[in-house]
CSV table of N, CA and C in Angstrom, one decimal:
chain,number,residue,atom,x,y,z
A,149,ASP,N,-2.8,3.4,-34.5
A,149,ASP,CA,-4.0,4.1,-34.0
A,149,ASP,C,-4.3,3.5,-32.6
A,150,LYS,N,-5.4,4.0,-32.0
A,150,LYS,CA,-5.8,3.5,-30.6
A,150,LYS,C,-6.1,2.0,-30.6
A,151,ALA,N,-6.8,1.6,-31.6
A,151,ALA,CA,-7.2,0.1,-31.6
A,151,ALA,C,-6.0,-0.8,-31.7
A,152,GLU,N,-5.0,-0.4,-32.5
A,152,GLU,CA,-3.8,-1.2,-32.6
A,152,GLU,C,-3.0,-1.2,-31.3
A,153,ALA,N,-3.0,0.0,-30.7
A,153,ALA,CA,-2.3,0.1,-29.4
A,153,ALA,C,-3.0,-0.8,-28.3
A,154,ARG,N,-4.3,-0.8,-28.3
A,154,ARG,CA,-5.0,-1.7,-27.4
A,154,ARG,C,-4.7,-3.1,-27.7
A,155,GLU,N,-4.7,-3.5,-28.9
A,155,GLU,CA,-4.4,-4.9,-29.3
A,155,GLU,C,-3.0,-5.3,-28.8
A,156,ILE,N,-2.0,-4.4,-29.0
A,156,ILE,CA,-0.6,-4.7,-28.6
A,156,ILE,C,-0.6,-4.8,-27.1
A,157,ILE,N,-1.2,-3.9,-26.3
A,157,ILE,CA,-1.3,-4.0,-24.9
A,157,ILE,C,-1.9,-5.3,-24.4
A,158,GLN,N,-3.0,-5.7,-25.1
A,158,GLN,CA,-3.7,-6.9,-24.7
A,158,GLN,C,-2.8,-8.1,-24.9
A,159,ARG,N,-2.1,-8.2,-26.0
A,159,ARG,CA,-1.1,-9.3,-26.3
A,159,ARG,C,-0.1,-9.4,-25.1
A,160,SER,N,0.4,-8.2,-24.7
A,160,SER,CA,1.4,-8.2,-23.6
A,160,SER,C,0.8,-8.7,-22.3
A,161,VAL,N,-0.5,-8.2,-22.0
A,161,VAL,CA,-1.1,-8.7,-20.8
A,161,VAL,C,-1.3,-10.2,-20.9
A,162,ASP,N,-1.8,-10.7,-22.0
A,162,ASP,CA,-2.0,-12.1,-22.2
A,162,ASP,C,-0.7,-12.9,-22.0
A,163,ALA,N,0.4,-12.3,-22.3
A,163,ALA,CA,1.7,-13.0,-22.2
A,163,ALA,C,2.3,-12.8,-20.8
A,164,GLY,N,1.6,-12.2,-19.9
A,164,GLY,CA,2.0,-12.1,-18.5
A,164,GLY,C,3.0,-11.0,-18.2
A,165,MET,N,2.9,-9.9,-19.0
A,165,MET,CA,3.8,-8.8,-18.8
A,165,MET,C,3.2,-7.8,-17.9
A,166,VAL,N,4.2,-7.0,-17.3
A,166,VAL,CA,3.8,-5.8,-16.5
A,166,VAL,C,3.7,-4.6,-17.5
A,167,ILE,N,2.5,-4.0,-17.5
A,167,ILE,CA,2.4,-2.8,-18.4
A,167,ILE,C,2.8,-1.6,-17.6
A,168,GLN,N,3.8,-0.8,-18.1
A,168,GLN,CA,4.3,0.4,-17.4
A,168,GLN,C,4.1,1.5,-18.3
A,169,VAL,N,3.8,2.7,-17.7
A,169,VAL,CA,3.7,3.9,-18.5
A,169,VAL,C,4.7,4.9,-18.0
A,170,MET,N,5.0,5.9,-18.7
A,170,MET,CA,5.8,7.0,-18.3
A,170,MET,C,4.9,7.8,-17.3
A,171,ASN,N,5.1,7.6,-16.0
A,171,ASN,CA,4.1,8.1,-15.0
A,171,ASN,C,4.1,9.6,-14.9
A,172,THR,N,3.6,10.2,-16.0
A,172,THR,CA,3.5,11.7,-16.1
A,172,THR,C,2.2,12.0,-16.7
A,173,LYS,N,1.8,13.3,-16.5
A,173,LYS,CA,0.6,13.8,-17.1
A,173,LYS,C,0.6,13.7,-18.6
A,174,GLN,N,1.8,13.9,-19.2
A,174,GLN,CA,1.9,13.8,-20.7
A,174,GLN,C,2.6,12.5,-21.0
A,175,CYS,N,1.9,11.4,-20.9
A,175,CYS,CA,2.5,10.0,-21.1
A,175,CYS,C,2.9,9.8,-22.6
A,176,ASP,N,4.2,9.6,-22.7
A,176,ASP,CA,4.7,9.4,-24.1
A,176,ASP,C,5.2,7.9,-24.3
A,177,VAL,N,5.2,7.2,-23.2
A,177,VAL,CA,5.8,5.8,-23.3
A,177,VAL,C,4.9,4.8,-22.7
A,178,ILE,N,4.7,3.7,-23.3
A,178,ILE,CA,4.0,2.5,-22.7
A,178,ILE,C,5.0,1.4,-23.0
A,179,CYS,N,5.3,0.7,-21.9
A,179,CYS,CA,6.3,-0.4,-22.0
A,179,CYS,C,5.6,-1.7,-21.4
A,180,SER,N,6.0,-2.8,-22.0
A,180,SER,CA,5.6,-4.1,-21.4
A,180,SER,C,6.8,-5.0,-21.2
A,181,CYS,N,7.0,-5.4,-20.0
A,181,CYS,CA,8.2,-6.1,-19.6
A,181,CYS,C,7.8,-7.2,-18.6
A,182,HIS,N,8.7,-8.1,-18.4
A,182,HIS,CA,8.6,-9.2,-17.4
A,182,HIS,C,9.7,-8.9,-16.3
A,183,GLY,N,9.4,-9.3,-15.1
A,183,GLY,CA,10.3,-9.0,-14.0
A,183,GLY,C,11.6,-9.6,-14.1
A,184,ASP,N,11.8,-10.7,-14.9
A,184,ASP,CA,13.2,-11.3,-15.0
A,184,ASP,C,14.1,-10.6,-16.0
A,185,CYS,N,13.6,-9.8,-16.9
A,185,CYS,CA,14.5,-9.3,-17.9
A,185,CYS,C,14.5,-7.8,-18.0
A,186,CYS,N,13.7,-7.1,-17.3
A,186,CYS,CA,13.6,-5.6,-17.4
A,186,CYS,C,14.5,-5.0,-16.4
A,187,GLY,N,15.4,-4.1,-16.8
A,187,GLY,CA,16.3,-3.4,-15.9
A,187,GLY,C,15.5,-2.5,-14.9
A,188,ILE,N,14.5,-1.9,-15.3
A,188,ILE,CA,13.7,-1.0,-14.4
A,188,ILE,C,13.1,-1.9,-13.3
A,189,LEU,N,12.4,-2.9,-13.7
A,189,LEU,CA,11.7,-3.8,-12.8
A,189,LEU,C,12.7,-4.5,-11.9
A,190,GLY,N,13.9,-4.8,-12.4
A,190,GLY,CA,15.0,-5.4,-11.7
A,190,GLY,C,15.5,-4.5,-10.6
A,191,ASN,N,15.6,-3.2,-10.9
A,191,ASN,CA,16.0,-2.2,-9.9
A,191,ASN,C,15.0,-2.1,-8.8
A,192,TYR,N,13.7,-2.1,-9.2
A,192,TYR,CA,12.6,-2.1,-8.1
A,192,TYR,C,12.8,-3.3,-7.2
A,193,LYS,N,13.1,-4.5,-7.7
A,193,LYS,CA,13.3,-5.7,-6.9
A,193,LYS,C,14.5,-5.5,-6.0
A,194,ALA,N,15.6,-4.9,-6.6
A,194,ALA,CA,16.8,-4.8,-5.8
A,194,ALA,C,16.6,-3.8,-4.6
A,195,LEU,N,15.8,-2.8,-4.8
A,195,LEU,CA,15.5,-1.9,-3.7
A,195,LEU,C,14.8,-2.6,-2.5
A,196,GLY,N,14.0,-3.6,-2.8
A,196,GLY,CA,13.3,-4.3,-1.8
A,196,GLY,C,11.9,-3.6,-1.5
A,197,PRO,N,11.0,-4.4,-0.9
A,197,PRO,CA,9.7,-3.9,-0.7
A,197,PRO,C,9.6,-2.6,0.2
A,198,GLU,N,10.3,-2.6,1.3
A,198,GLU,CA,10.2,-1.5,2.3
A,198,GLU,C,10.6,-0.2,1.7
A,199,LEU,N,11.8,-0.2,1.1
A,199,LEU,CA,12.4,1.0,0.5
A,199,LEU,C,11.6,1.4,-0.7
A,200,MET,N,11.2,0.5,-1.5
A,200,MET,CA,10.4,0.9,-2.7
A,200,MET,C,9.1,1.5,-2.4
A,201,LYS,N,8.4,0.9,-1.4
A,201,LYS,CA,7.1,1.4,-1.1
A,201,LYS,C,7.1,2.7,-0.4
A,202,SER,N,8.2,3.1,0.2
A,202,SER,CA,8.3,4.4,0.8
A,202,SER,C,8.7,5.5,-0.2
A,203,SER,N,9.0,5.2,-1.4
A,203,SER,CA,9.4,6.2,-2.4
A,203,SER,C,8.2,6.8,-3.1
A,204,PRO,N,8.3,8.0,-3.5
A,204,PRO,CA,7.2,8.6,-4.3
A,204,PRO,C,7.0,8.0,-5.6
A,205,ILE,N,8.1,7.3,-6.1
A,205,ILE,CA,8.0,6.6,-7.4
A,205,ILE,C,6.9,5.5,-7.4
A,206,TYR,N,6.9,4.8,-6.3
A,206,TYR,CA,6.0,3.6,-6.1
A,206,TYR,C,4.6,4.1,-6.1
A,207,GLN,N,4.3,5.3,-5.5
A,207,GLN,CA,2.9,5.8,-5.4
A,207,GLN,C,2.4,6.1,-6.8
A,208,ASN,N,3.2,6.4,-7.8
A,208,ASN,CA,2.7,6.7,-9.1
A,208,ASN,C,2.8,5.6,-10.1
A,209,LEU,N,3.3,4.4,-9.6
A,209,LEU,CA,3.4,3.3,-10.6
A,209,LEU,C,2.0,2.8,-11.0
A,210,SER,N,1.1,2.8,-10.1
A,210,SER,CA,-0.3,2.3,-10.4
A,210,SER,C,-1.3,3.1,-9.6
A,211,HIS,N,-2.4,3.4,-10.2
A,211,HIS,CA,-3.5,4.0,-9.4
A,211,HIS,C,-4.5,3.0,-9.0
A,212,TYR,N,-4.0,1.8,-8.9
A,212,TYR,CA,-4.9,0.6,-8.5
A,212,TYR,C,-4.3,0.0,-7.2
A,213,GLU,N,-5.2,-0.7,-6.5
A,213,GLU,CA,-4.7,-1.4,-5.3
A,213,GLU,C,-5.2,-2.9,-5.5
A,214,LEU,N,-4.3,-3.8,-5.0
A,214,LEU,CA,-4.6,-5.2,-5.1
A,214,LEU,C,-5.5,-5.6,-3.9
A,215,ASN,N,-6.6,-6.2,-4.2
A,215,ASN,CA,-7.5,-6.8,-3.2
A,215,ASN,C,-7.4,-8.3,-3.1
A,216,TYR,N,-7.4,-8.8,-1.9
A,216,TYR,CA,-7.3,-10.3,-1.7
A,216,TYR,C,-8.4,-10.7,-0.8
A,217,ASP,N,-9.1,-11.7,-1.2
A,217,ASP,CA,-10.2,-12.3,-0.4
A,217,ASP,C,-9.7,-13.7,0.0
A,218,LYS,N,-9.2,-13.8,1.2
A,218,LYS,CA,-8.6,-15.1,1.6
A,218,LYS,C,-9.7,-16.2,1.7
A,219,ASP,N,-10.9,-15.8,2.1
A,219,ASP,CA,-12.0,-16.7,2.2
A,219,ASP,C,-12.3,-17.4,0.8
A,220,ALA,N,-12.1,-16.6,-0.3
A,220,ALA,CA,-12.4,-17.1,-1.6
A,220,ALA,C,-11.3,-17.9,-2.2
A,221,CYS,N,-10.1,-17.7,-1.6
A,221,CYS,CA,-8.9,-18.4,-2.2
A,221,CYS,C,-9.0,-19.9,-2.0
A,222,ILE,N,-8.6,-20.6,-3.1
A,222,ILE,CA,-8.6,-22.1,-3.1
A,222,ILE,C,-7.2,-22.6,-3.0
A,223,GLN,N,-6.2,-21.8,-2.8
A,223,GLN,CA,-4.9,-22.1,-2.5
A,223,GLN,C,-4.2,-22.9,-3.7
A,224,CYS,N,-4.6,-22.5,-4.9
A,224,CYS,CA,-4.1,-23.3,-6.1
A,224,CYS,C,-2.7,-22.8,-6.5
A,225,GLY,N,-2.3,-21.6,-6.1
A,225,GLY,CA,-1.0,-21.1,-6.5
A,225,GLY,C,-0.8,-20.6,-7.9
A,226,ALA,N,-1.9,-20.4,-8.6
A,226,ALA,CA,-1.8,-19.9,-9.9
A,226,ALA,C,-1.3,-18.5,-9.9
A,227,CYS,N,-1.6,-17.7,-8.9
A,227,CYS,CA,-1.1,-16.3,-8.8
A,227,CYS,C,0.4,-16.3,-8.6
A,228,VAL,N,0.9,-17.3,-7.8
A,228,VAL,CA,2.3,-17.4,-7.5
A,228,VAL,C,3.1,-17.6,-8.9
A,229,GLU,N,2.6,-18.5,-9.6
A,229,GLU,CA,3.2,-18.9,-10.9
A,229,GLU,C,3.1,-17.7,-11.9
A,230,ARG,N,2.1,-16.9,-11.9
A,230,ARG,CA,1.9,-15.9,-12.9
A,230,ARG,C,2.6,-14.6,-12.6
A,231,CYS,N,2.8,-14.3,-11.3
A,231,CYS,CA,3.3,-13.0,-11.0
A,231,CYS,C,4.7,-12.7,-11.7
A,232,PRO,N,4.7,-11.6,-12.5
A,232,PRO,CA,5.9,-11.3,-13.3
A,232,PRO,C,7.0,-10.8,-12.4
A,233,MET,N,6.7,-10.4,-11.2
A,233,MET,CA,7.7,-9.9,-10.3
A,233,MET,C,8.1,-10.9,-9.2
A,234,ALA,N,7.6,-12.1,-9.3
A,234,ALA,CA,7.8,-13.1,-8.3
A,234,ALA,C,7.6,-12.6,-6.9
A,235,ALA,N,6.6,-11.8,-6.7
A,235,ALA,CA,6.3,-11.1,-5.5
A,235,ALA,C,5.3,-11.8,-4.6
A,236,ILE,N,4.8,-13.0,-5.0
A,236,ILE,CA,3.8,-13.8,-4.3
A,236,ILE,C,4.4,-15.1,-4.0
A,237,GLU,N,4.3,-15.5,-2.7
A,237,GLU,CA,4.8,-16.8,-2.3
A,237,GLU,C,3.7,-17.5,-1.4
A,238,MET,N,3.7,-18.8,-1.4
A,238,MET,CA,2.8,-19.5,-0.6
A,238,MET,C,3.3,-19.5,0.9
A,239,ASN,N,2.5,-19.1,1.8
A,239,ASN,CA,2.9,-19.0,3.2
A,239,ASN,C,2.8,-20.4,3.9
A,240,ALA,N,3.1,-20.4,5.2
A,240,ALA,CA,3.1,-21.7,5.9
A,240,ALA,C,1.7,-22.3,6.0
A,241,GLU,N,0.7,-21.5,5.9
A,241,GLU,CA,-0.7,-22.0,5.9
A,241,GLU,C,-1.1,-22.5,4.5
A,242,GLY,N,-0.3,-22.3,3.5
A,242,GLY,CA,-0.7,-22.7,2.1
A,242,GLY,C,-1.4,-21.6,1.4
A,243,PHE,N,-1.5,-20.4,1.9
A,243,PHE,CA,-2.1,-19.3,1.2
A,243,PHE,C,-1.1,-18.4,0.5
A,244,PRO,N,-1.4,-17.8,-0.7
A,244,PRO,CA,-0.5,-16.9,-1.3
A,244,PRO,C,-0.4,-15.6,-0.6
A,245,GLU,N,0.8,-15.1,-0.4
A,245,GLU,CA,1.1,-13.9,0.3
A,245,GLU,C,2.0,-13.0,-0.5
A,246,VAL,N,1.7,-11.7,-0.6
A,246,VAL,CA,2.6,-10.8,-1.3
A,246,VAL,C,3.8,-10.5,-0.4
A,247,THR,N,5.0,-10.9,-0.8
A,247,THR,CA,6.2,-10.7,0.0
A,247,THR,C,7.2,-9.8,-0.7
A,248,GLY,N,7.0,-9.5,-2.0
A,248,GLY,CA,7.9,-8.7,-2.8
A,248,GLY,C,7.3,-7.4,-3.3
A,249,ILE,N,7.8,-6.9,-4.3
A,249,ILE,CA,7.3,-5.6,-4.9
A,249,ILE,C,6.1,-6.0,-5.8
A,250,CYS,N,5.0,-5.6,-5.4
A,250,CYS,CA,3.7,-5.8,-6.1
A,250,CYS,C,3.6,-4.5,-7.0
A,251,MET,N,3.6,-4.7,-8.3
A,251,MET,CA,3.4,-3.6,-9.3
A,251,MET,C,1.9,-3.3,-9.5
A,252,ARG,N,1.0,-4.1,-8.9
A,252,ARG,CA,-0.4,-3.9,-9.1
A,252,ARG,C,-0.8,-4.0,-10.6
A,253,CYS,N,-0.1,-5.0,-11.2
A,253,CYS,CA,-0.4,-5.2,-12.6
A,253,CYS,C,-1.6,-6.0,-12.9
A,254,GLY,N,-2.1,-6.7,-12.0
A,254,GLY,CA,-3.3,-7.5,-12.1
A,254,GLY,C,-3.1,-8.9,-12.7
A,255,GLN,N,-1.9,-9.3,-13.0
A,255,GLN,CA,-1.7,-10.6,-13.6
A,255,GLN,C,-2.2,-11.7,-12.7
A,256,CYS,N,-2.0,-11.6,-11.4
A,256,CYS,CA,-2.4,-12.6,-10.5
A,256,CYS,C,-4.0,-12.8,-10.5
A,257,GLY,N,-4.7,-11.7,-10.6
A,257,GLY,CA,-6.1,-11.7,-10.7
A,257,GLY,C,-6.6,-12.3,-12.0
A,258,MET,N,-5.9,-12.1,-13.1
A,258,MET,CA,-6.3,-12.7,-14.3
A,258,MET,C,-6.3,-14.2,-14.4
A,259,VAL,N,-5.5,-14.8,-13.6
A,259,VAL,CA,-5.4,-16.3,-13.6
A,259,VAL,C,-6.1,-16.9,-12.4
A,260,CYS,N,-6.6,-16.1,-11.5
A,260,CYS,CA,-7.2,-16.7,-10.3
A,260,CYS,C,-8.6,-17.3,-10.6
A,261,PRO,N,-8.7,-18.6,-10.5
A,261,PRO,CA,-10.0,-19.2,-10.9
A,261,PRO,C,-11.1,-18.9,-9.9
A,262,ALA,N,-10.7,-18.5,-8.7
A,262,ALA,CA,-11.7,-18.2,-7.6
A,262,ALA,C,-12.0,-16.7,-7.5
A,263,HIS,N,-11.3,-15.9,-8.3
A,263,HIS,CA,-11.5,-14.4,-8.3
A,263,HIS,C,-11.2,-13.9,-6.9
A,264,ALA,N,-10.2,-14.5,-6.2
A,264,ALA,CA,-9.8,-14.0,-4.9
A,264,ALA,C,-8.9,-12.8,-4.9
A,265,ARG,N,-8.3,-12.6,-6.1
A,265,ARG,CA,-7.4,-11.4,-6.3
A,265,ARG,C,-8.0,-10.5,-7.3
A,266,THR,N,-8.2,-9.2,-7.0
A,266,THR,CA,-8.8,-8.3,-8.0
A,266,THR,C,-8.1,-6.9,-7.8
A,267,LEU,N,-8.2,-6.1,-8.8
A,267,LEU,CA,-7.7,-4.8,-8.7
A,267,LEU,C,-8.9,-3.8,-8.6
A,268,SER,N,-8.7,-2.8,-7.8
A,268,SER,CA,-9.7,-1.7,-7.8
A,268,SER,C,-9.0,-0.4,-7.9
A,269,ALA,N,-9.6,0.6,-8.5
A,269,ALA,CA,-9.0,1.9,-8.6
A,269,ALA,C,-8.9,2.6,-7.2
A,270,CYS,N,-7.8,3.2,-7.0
A,270,CYS,CA,-7.6,4.0,-5.7
A,270,CYS,C,-8.5,5.2,-5.8
A,271,ASP,N,-8.9,5.7,-4.7
A,271,ASP,CA,-9.7,6.9,-4.6
A,271,ASP,C,-8.9,8.0,-5.2
A,272,GLU,N,-9.5,8.8,-6.1
A,272,GLU,CA,-8.8,9.9,-6.8
A,272,GLU,C,-8.2,10.8,-5.8
A,273,SER,N,-8.8,11.1,-4.7
A,273,SER,CA,-8.2,12.0,-3.7
A,273,SER,C,-6.9,11.5,-3.0
A,274,GLU,N,-6.7,10.2,-3.1
A,274,GLU,CA,-5.5,9.6,-2.5
A,274,GLU,C,-4.4,9.5,-3.5
A,275,ARG,N,-4.6,9.8,-4.8
A,275,ARG,CA,-3.6,9.7,-5.8
A,275,ARG,C,-2.7,10.9,-5.8
A,276,PRO,N,-1.4,10.6,-5.7
A,276,PRO,CA,-0.5,11.8,-5.8
A,276,PRO,C,-0.5,12.4,-7.1
A,277,GLU,N,-0.2,13.7,-7.2
A,277,GLU,CA,-0.2,14.4,-8.5
A,277,GLU,C,1.0,13.9,-9.3
A,278,LEU,N,0.7,13.6,-10.6
A,278,LEU,CA,1.7,13.1,-11.5
A,278,LEU,C,2.7,14.3,-11.9
A,279,PRO,N,3.9,14.0,-12.1
A,279,PRO,CA,4.8,15.0,-12.7
A,279,PRO,C,4.3,15.4,-14.1
A,280,ALA,N,4.6,16.6,-14.5
A,280,ALA,CA,4.1,17.1,-15.8
A,280,ALA,C,4.6,16.3,-16.9
A,281,ASP,N,5.9,16.0,-16.9
A,281,ASP,CA,6.5,15.4,-18.1
A,281,ASP,C,7.8,14.6,-17.6
A,282,LEU,N,8.5,14.0,-18.5
A,282,LEU,CA,9.6,13.2,-18.2
A,282,LEU,C,10.7,13.9,-17.4
A,283,MET,N,10.9,15.1,-17.8
A,283,MET,CA,12.0,15.9,-17.1
A,283,MET,C,11.6,16.1,-15.6
A,284,ASP,N,10.3,16.4,-15.4
A,284,ASP,CA,9.8,16.6,-14.0
A,284,ASP,C,9.9,15.3,-13.2
A,285,GLN,N,9.6,14.2,-13.9
A,285,GLN,CA,9.7,12.9,-13.2
A,285,GLN,C,11.2,12.6,-12.9
A,286,TRP,N,12.1,12.8,-13.8
A,286,TRP,CA,13.5,12.6,-13.5
A,286,TRP,C,14.0,13.5,-12.4
A,287,THR,N,13.5,14.7,-12.3
A,287,THR,CA,13.9,15.6,-11.3
A,287,THR,C,13.4,15.1,-9.9
A,288,GLN,N,12.2,14.6,-9.9
A,288,GLN,CA,11.6,14.1,-8.7
A,288,GLN,C,12.4,12.8,-8.2
A,289,MET,N,12.7,12.0,-9.2
A,289,MET,CA,13.5,10.8,-8.8
A,289,MET,C,14.9,11.1,-8.3
A,290,ALA,N,15.5,12.1,-9.0
A,290,ALA,CA,16.9,12.5,-8.5
A,290,ALA,C,16.8,13.1,-7.1
A,291,GLY,N,15.8,13.9,-6.9
A,291,GLY,CA,15.6,14.5,-5.5
A,291,GLY,C,15.5,13.4,-4.5
A,292,TYR,N,14.8,12.4,-4.8
A,292,TYR,CA,14.6,11.3,-3.8
A,292,TYR,C,15.9,10.6,-3.6
A,293,ARG,N,16.7,10.4,-4.7
A,293,ARG,CA,18.0,9.7,-4.5
A,293,ARG,C,18.9,10.5,-3.7
A,294,PHE,N,19.0,11.8,-3.9
A,294,PHE,CA,19.8,12.7,-3.0
A,294,PHE,C,19.4,12.7,-1.6
A,295,GLU,N,18.1,12.8,-1.4
A,295,GLU,CA,17.5,12.8,0.0
A,295,GLU,C,17.9,11.5,0.7
A,296,LYS,N,17.9,10.4,0.1
A,296,LYS,CA,18.1,9.1,0.7
A,296,LYS,C,19.6,8.7,0.7
A,297,GLY,N,20.5,9.6,0.1
A,297,GLY,CA,21.9,9.3,0.1
A,297,GLY,C,22.4,8.3,-0.9
A,298,PHE,N,21.5,8.1,-2.0
A,298,PHE,CA,21.9,7.2,-3.0
A,298,PHE,C,22.9,7.8,-4.0
A,299,LEU,N,23.0,9.1,-4.0
A,299,LEU,CA,24.0,9.8,-4.9
A,299,LEU,C,24.9,10.6,-4.0
A,300,GLY,N,26.1,10.7,-4.5
A,300,GLY,CA,27.1,11.4,-3.7
A,300,GLY,C,27.0,12.9,-3.7
């Protein structure tokens, strides 16, 4: 039931996992994985930040954006340690900086003692329309691969 599903998701969040959904209007799948062991998240990492962020897939991964208040940051590095995608590194000034694929999962914000990292919902008007179902999503993904020359 819904309560059990929420409990399972909360356990996954508490364990530092990325919660992923089948990014469609008719969501049939909720998955929780870590960036070191998940094939899907591993593929996102392999694509790299520039290529991944330019894909329509990335736009539908999360309807949240990560906010960072450098003035509030105490440079503790808790966000670096917690990020399941290893997307945050300490820069030369000692501040955490997103350098990899940020899934906007919120794990960094959950452990930030200064609340310097938070998630906020993207404006509804800026959200791309979700594919109707899994077949539509696969078609969209295949179209992107052909367009970019990933498939022969």
